[in-house]
XYZ file of C-alpha atoms in Angstrom:
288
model
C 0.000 0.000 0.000
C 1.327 3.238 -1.071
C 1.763 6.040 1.680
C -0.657 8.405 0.184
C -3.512 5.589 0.278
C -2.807 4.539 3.493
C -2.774 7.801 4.735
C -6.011 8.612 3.086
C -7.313 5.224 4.398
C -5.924 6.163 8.157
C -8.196 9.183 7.756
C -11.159 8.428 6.363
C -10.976 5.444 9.411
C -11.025 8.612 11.766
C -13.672 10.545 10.119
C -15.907 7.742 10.182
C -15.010 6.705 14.064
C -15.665 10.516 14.622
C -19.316 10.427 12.774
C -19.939 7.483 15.001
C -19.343 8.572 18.264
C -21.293 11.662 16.828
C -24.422 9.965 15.934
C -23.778 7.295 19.193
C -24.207 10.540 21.292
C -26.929 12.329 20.023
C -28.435 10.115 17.111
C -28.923 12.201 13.775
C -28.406 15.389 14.825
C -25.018 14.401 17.144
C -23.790 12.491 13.818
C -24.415 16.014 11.963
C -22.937 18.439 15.141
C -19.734 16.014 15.143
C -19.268 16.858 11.664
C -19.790 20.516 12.004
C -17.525 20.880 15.339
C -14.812 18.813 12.974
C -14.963 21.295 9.757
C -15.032 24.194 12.805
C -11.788 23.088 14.056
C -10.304 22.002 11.186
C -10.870 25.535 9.378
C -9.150 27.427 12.784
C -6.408 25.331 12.647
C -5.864 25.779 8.729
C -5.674 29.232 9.343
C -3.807 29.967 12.241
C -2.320 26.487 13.856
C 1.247 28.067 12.251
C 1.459 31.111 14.304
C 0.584 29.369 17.187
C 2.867 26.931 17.284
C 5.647 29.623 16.193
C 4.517 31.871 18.874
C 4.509 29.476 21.381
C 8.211 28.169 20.842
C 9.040 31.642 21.040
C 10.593 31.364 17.480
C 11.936 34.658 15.925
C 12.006 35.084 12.133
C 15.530 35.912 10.782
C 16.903 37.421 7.920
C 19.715 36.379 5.492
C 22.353 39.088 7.415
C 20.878 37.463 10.594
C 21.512 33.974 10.194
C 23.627 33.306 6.718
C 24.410 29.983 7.222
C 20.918 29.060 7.954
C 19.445 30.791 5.416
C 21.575 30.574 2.709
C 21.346 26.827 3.495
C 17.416 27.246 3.152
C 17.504 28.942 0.108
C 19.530 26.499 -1.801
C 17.882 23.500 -1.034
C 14.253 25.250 -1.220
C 15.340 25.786 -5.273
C 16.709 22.559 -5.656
C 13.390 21.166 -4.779
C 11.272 23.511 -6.564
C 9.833 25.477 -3.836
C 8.831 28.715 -2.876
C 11.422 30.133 -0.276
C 9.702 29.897 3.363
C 10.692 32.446 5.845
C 13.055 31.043 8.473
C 13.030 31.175 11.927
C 15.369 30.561 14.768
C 13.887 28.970 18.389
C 15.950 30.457 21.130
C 17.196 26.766 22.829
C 19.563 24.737 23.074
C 18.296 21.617 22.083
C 18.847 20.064 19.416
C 15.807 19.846 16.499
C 13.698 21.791 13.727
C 10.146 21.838 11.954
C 8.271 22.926 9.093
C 4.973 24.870 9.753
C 2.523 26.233 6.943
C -0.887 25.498 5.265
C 0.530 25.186 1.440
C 3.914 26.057 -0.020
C 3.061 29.236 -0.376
C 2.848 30.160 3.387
C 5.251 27.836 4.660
C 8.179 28.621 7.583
C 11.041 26.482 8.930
C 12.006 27.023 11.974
C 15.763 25.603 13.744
C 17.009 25.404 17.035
C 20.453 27.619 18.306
C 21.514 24.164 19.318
C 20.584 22.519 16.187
C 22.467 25.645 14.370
C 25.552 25.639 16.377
C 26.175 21.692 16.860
C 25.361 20.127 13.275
C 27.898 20.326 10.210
C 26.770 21.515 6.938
C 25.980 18.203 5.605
C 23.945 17.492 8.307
C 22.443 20.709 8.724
C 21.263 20.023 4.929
C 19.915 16.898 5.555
C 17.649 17.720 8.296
C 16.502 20.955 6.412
C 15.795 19.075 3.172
C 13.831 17.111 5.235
C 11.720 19.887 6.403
C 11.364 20.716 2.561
C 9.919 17.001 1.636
C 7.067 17.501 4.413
C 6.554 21.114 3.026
C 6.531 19.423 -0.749
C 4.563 16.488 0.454
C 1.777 19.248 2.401
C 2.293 16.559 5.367
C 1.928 19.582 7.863
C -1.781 19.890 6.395
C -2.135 15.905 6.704
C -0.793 16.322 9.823
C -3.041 19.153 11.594
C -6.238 18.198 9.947
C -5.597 14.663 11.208
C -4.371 16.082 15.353
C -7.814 17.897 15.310
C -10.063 15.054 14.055
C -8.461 13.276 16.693
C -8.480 16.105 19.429
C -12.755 16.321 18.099
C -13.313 12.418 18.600
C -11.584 12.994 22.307
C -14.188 15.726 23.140
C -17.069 13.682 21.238
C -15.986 10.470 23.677
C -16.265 12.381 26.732
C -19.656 14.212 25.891
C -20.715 10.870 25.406
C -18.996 9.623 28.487
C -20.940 12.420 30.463
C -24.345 11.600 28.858
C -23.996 8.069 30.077
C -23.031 8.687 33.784
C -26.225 11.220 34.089
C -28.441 10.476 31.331
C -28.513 6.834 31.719
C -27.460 6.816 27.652
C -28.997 5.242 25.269
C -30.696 2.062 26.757
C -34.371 3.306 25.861
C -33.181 2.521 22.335
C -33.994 -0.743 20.775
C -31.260 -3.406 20.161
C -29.042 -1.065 21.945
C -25.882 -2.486 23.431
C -24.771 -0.586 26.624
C -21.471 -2.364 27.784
C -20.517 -2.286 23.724
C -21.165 1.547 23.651
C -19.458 2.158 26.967
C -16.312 0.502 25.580
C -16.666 2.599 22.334
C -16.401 5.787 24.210
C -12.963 4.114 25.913
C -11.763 2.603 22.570
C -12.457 5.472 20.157
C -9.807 8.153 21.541
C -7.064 5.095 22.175
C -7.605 4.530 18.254
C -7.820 7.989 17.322
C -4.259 8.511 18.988
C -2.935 5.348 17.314
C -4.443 6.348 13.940
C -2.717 9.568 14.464
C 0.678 8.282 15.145
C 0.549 5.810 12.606
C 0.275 8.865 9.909
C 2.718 10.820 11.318
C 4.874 7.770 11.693
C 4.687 6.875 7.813
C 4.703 10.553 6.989
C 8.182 10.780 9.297
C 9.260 7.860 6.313
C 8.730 9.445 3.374
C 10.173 12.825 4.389
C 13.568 11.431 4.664
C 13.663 9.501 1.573
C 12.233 12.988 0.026
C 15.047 14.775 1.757
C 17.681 12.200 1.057
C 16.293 13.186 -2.795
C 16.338 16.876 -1.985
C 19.904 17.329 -0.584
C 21.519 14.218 -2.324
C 23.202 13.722 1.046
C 21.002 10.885 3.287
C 24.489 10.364 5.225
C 24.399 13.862 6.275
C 20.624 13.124 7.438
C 21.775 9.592 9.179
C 24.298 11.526 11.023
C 21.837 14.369 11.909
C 19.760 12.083 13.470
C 21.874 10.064 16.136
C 22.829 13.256 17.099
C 19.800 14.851 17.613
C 18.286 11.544 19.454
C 20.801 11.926 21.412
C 20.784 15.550 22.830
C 16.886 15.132 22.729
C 17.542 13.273 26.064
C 20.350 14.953 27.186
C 19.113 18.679 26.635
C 15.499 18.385 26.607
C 13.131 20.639 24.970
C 11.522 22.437 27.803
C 8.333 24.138 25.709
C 7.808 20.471 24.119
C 3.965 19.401 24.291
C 2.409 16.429 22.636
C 0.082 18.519 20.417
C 2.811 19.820 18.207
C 5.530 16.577 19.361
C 4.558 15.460 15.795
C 6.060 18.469 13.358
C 9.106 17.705 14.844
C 12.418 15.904 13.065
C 12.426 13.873 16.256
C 10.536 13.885 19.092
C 11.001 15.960 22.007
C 9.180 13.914 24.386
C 11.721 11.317 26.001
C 10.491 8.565 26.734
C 11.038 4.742 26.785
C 9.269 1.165 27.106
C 5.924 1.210 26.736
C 5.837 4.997 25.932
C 7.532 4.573 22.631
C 4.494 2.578 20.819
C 2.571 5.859 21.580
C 5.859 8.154 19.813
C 4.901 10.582 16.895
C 8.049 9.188 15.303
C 9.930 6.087 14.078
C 12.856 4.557 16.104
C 15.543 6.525 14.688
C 17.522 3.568 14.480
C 15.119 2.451 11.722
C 15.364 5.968 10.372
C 18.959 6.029 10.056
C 18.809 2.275 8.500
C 17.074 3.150 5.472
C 19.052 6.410 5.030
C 22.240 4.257 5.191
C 20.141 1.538 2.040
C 19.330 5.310 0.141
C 23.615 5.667 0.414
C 24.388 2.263 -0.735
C 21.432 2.284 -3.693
C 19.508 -0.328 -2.076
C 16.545 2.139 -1.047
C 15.077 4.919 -3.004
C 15.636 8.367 -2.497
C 12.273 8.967 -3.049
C 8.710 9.029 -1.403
């Protein structure tokens, strides 16, 4: 299965869980409110989920005389891959790690770390930016915040119903209705919503290095990136970090081990860096 199908499947899964729960809560009219709160959301966070999330990192834009390196760096690999040049911004931290942000090409922004910017070499510097570029190119940060608020939507819808059960008594005037089933629906539904969620972002997190392996022509410099920036993500954690936006990062802030790391936005890096090291040797496409 393709990445764009199953990403398409992964959603249309959630839209329909959503619709659900919708029409579990309030019958025909819940079905249609669910639908409405999710175009609601979704339209806010088209709009203005980008400033938000730049605002709330505390991220500064910078110009070319500001930041050279950085932006020259941008610039280069933004025309190599046939882009519009996004502005560039610069969050004031020490830890190691950068994200794209932006509704379309058009109004996109990527956005580094000091740490990042002081600690990586060129090559790698160019690998993790290209693969900022492929998630721009691929509109994965769309995917991506459409798919957090269906899943932030079914949450809400779960617990309305959750709350209509304790002091309504539910549904149980209905006929053939199944209360134990629908009480472990309104459990089940966010738990799957998350895992949809992750499961896109995970497959998402795939294809942007193989696009940025494409973009830069160096996956090596990408490989290396990332065992360095899994590394200082434990050692110099991001303090601002919050699982809401965990998932537009190159690797995720949120340490975290055993049974934490089926719930990560991300792929084990050493998987990552696996298939960047096949892209080197031939064996993999630098593609997605």
């Amino acid at each position: 299965m393709s990445n764009g199908i199953k990403t398409a499947f992964l959603m249309a899964l959630m839209m329909g869980l959503l619709l659900f729960l919708g029409q579990l809560v309030g019958g025909e009219s819940g079905l249609v409110m669910a639908f409405i709160i999710s175009l609601v959301m979704n339209f806010g966070a088209y709009w203005f989920s980008s400033s938000l999330v730049l605002m709330g990192y505390g991220a500064r834009e910078v110009s070319e005389a500001e930041a050279p390196r950085f932006y020259g760096i941008v610039r280069r690999l933004a025309t190599q891959a046939r882009l519009p040049m996004p502005k560039v911004y610069v969050i004031p931290t020490e830890s190691l790690n950068a994200f794209a942000t932006g509704r379309n090409p058009e109004h996109a922004a990527v956005a580094a770390t000091e740490g990042i910017l002081a600690r990586l070499r060129d090559d790698e510097l160019e690998g993790v930016i290209a693969h900022e570029l492929a998630h721009i190119r691929h509109r994965d940060i769309l995917i991506s915040t459409i798919v957090a608020t269906m899943a932030g939507t079914i949450t809400f819808v779960a617990r309305m119903a959750m709350y209509a059960s304790i002091f309504t008594g539910g549904n149980r005037d209905r006929e053939n209705s199944n209360p134990l089933g629908e009480i472990l629906l309104i459990i089940v539904a966010p738990i799957a919503a998350m895992l949809v969620q992750f499961a896109i972002s995970r497959s998402r997190e795939f294809a942007a290095d193989a696009g940025g392996a494409e973009i830069s022509q160096k996956p090596l410099g990408l490989a290396n990136a990332l065992r360095k920036l899994a590394q200082a993500a434990e050692e110099i954690p991001m303090e601002k970090a919050g699982s809401a936006t965990a998932h537009l990062f190159i690797v995720n802030p949120l340490v975290g081990g055993g049974v934490l790391k089926l719930f990560s936005t991300h792929p084990a890096t050493e998987e990552r860096v696996e298939r960047l090291e096949q892209m080197a040797m031939g064996t993999l496409p630098m593609h997605a």
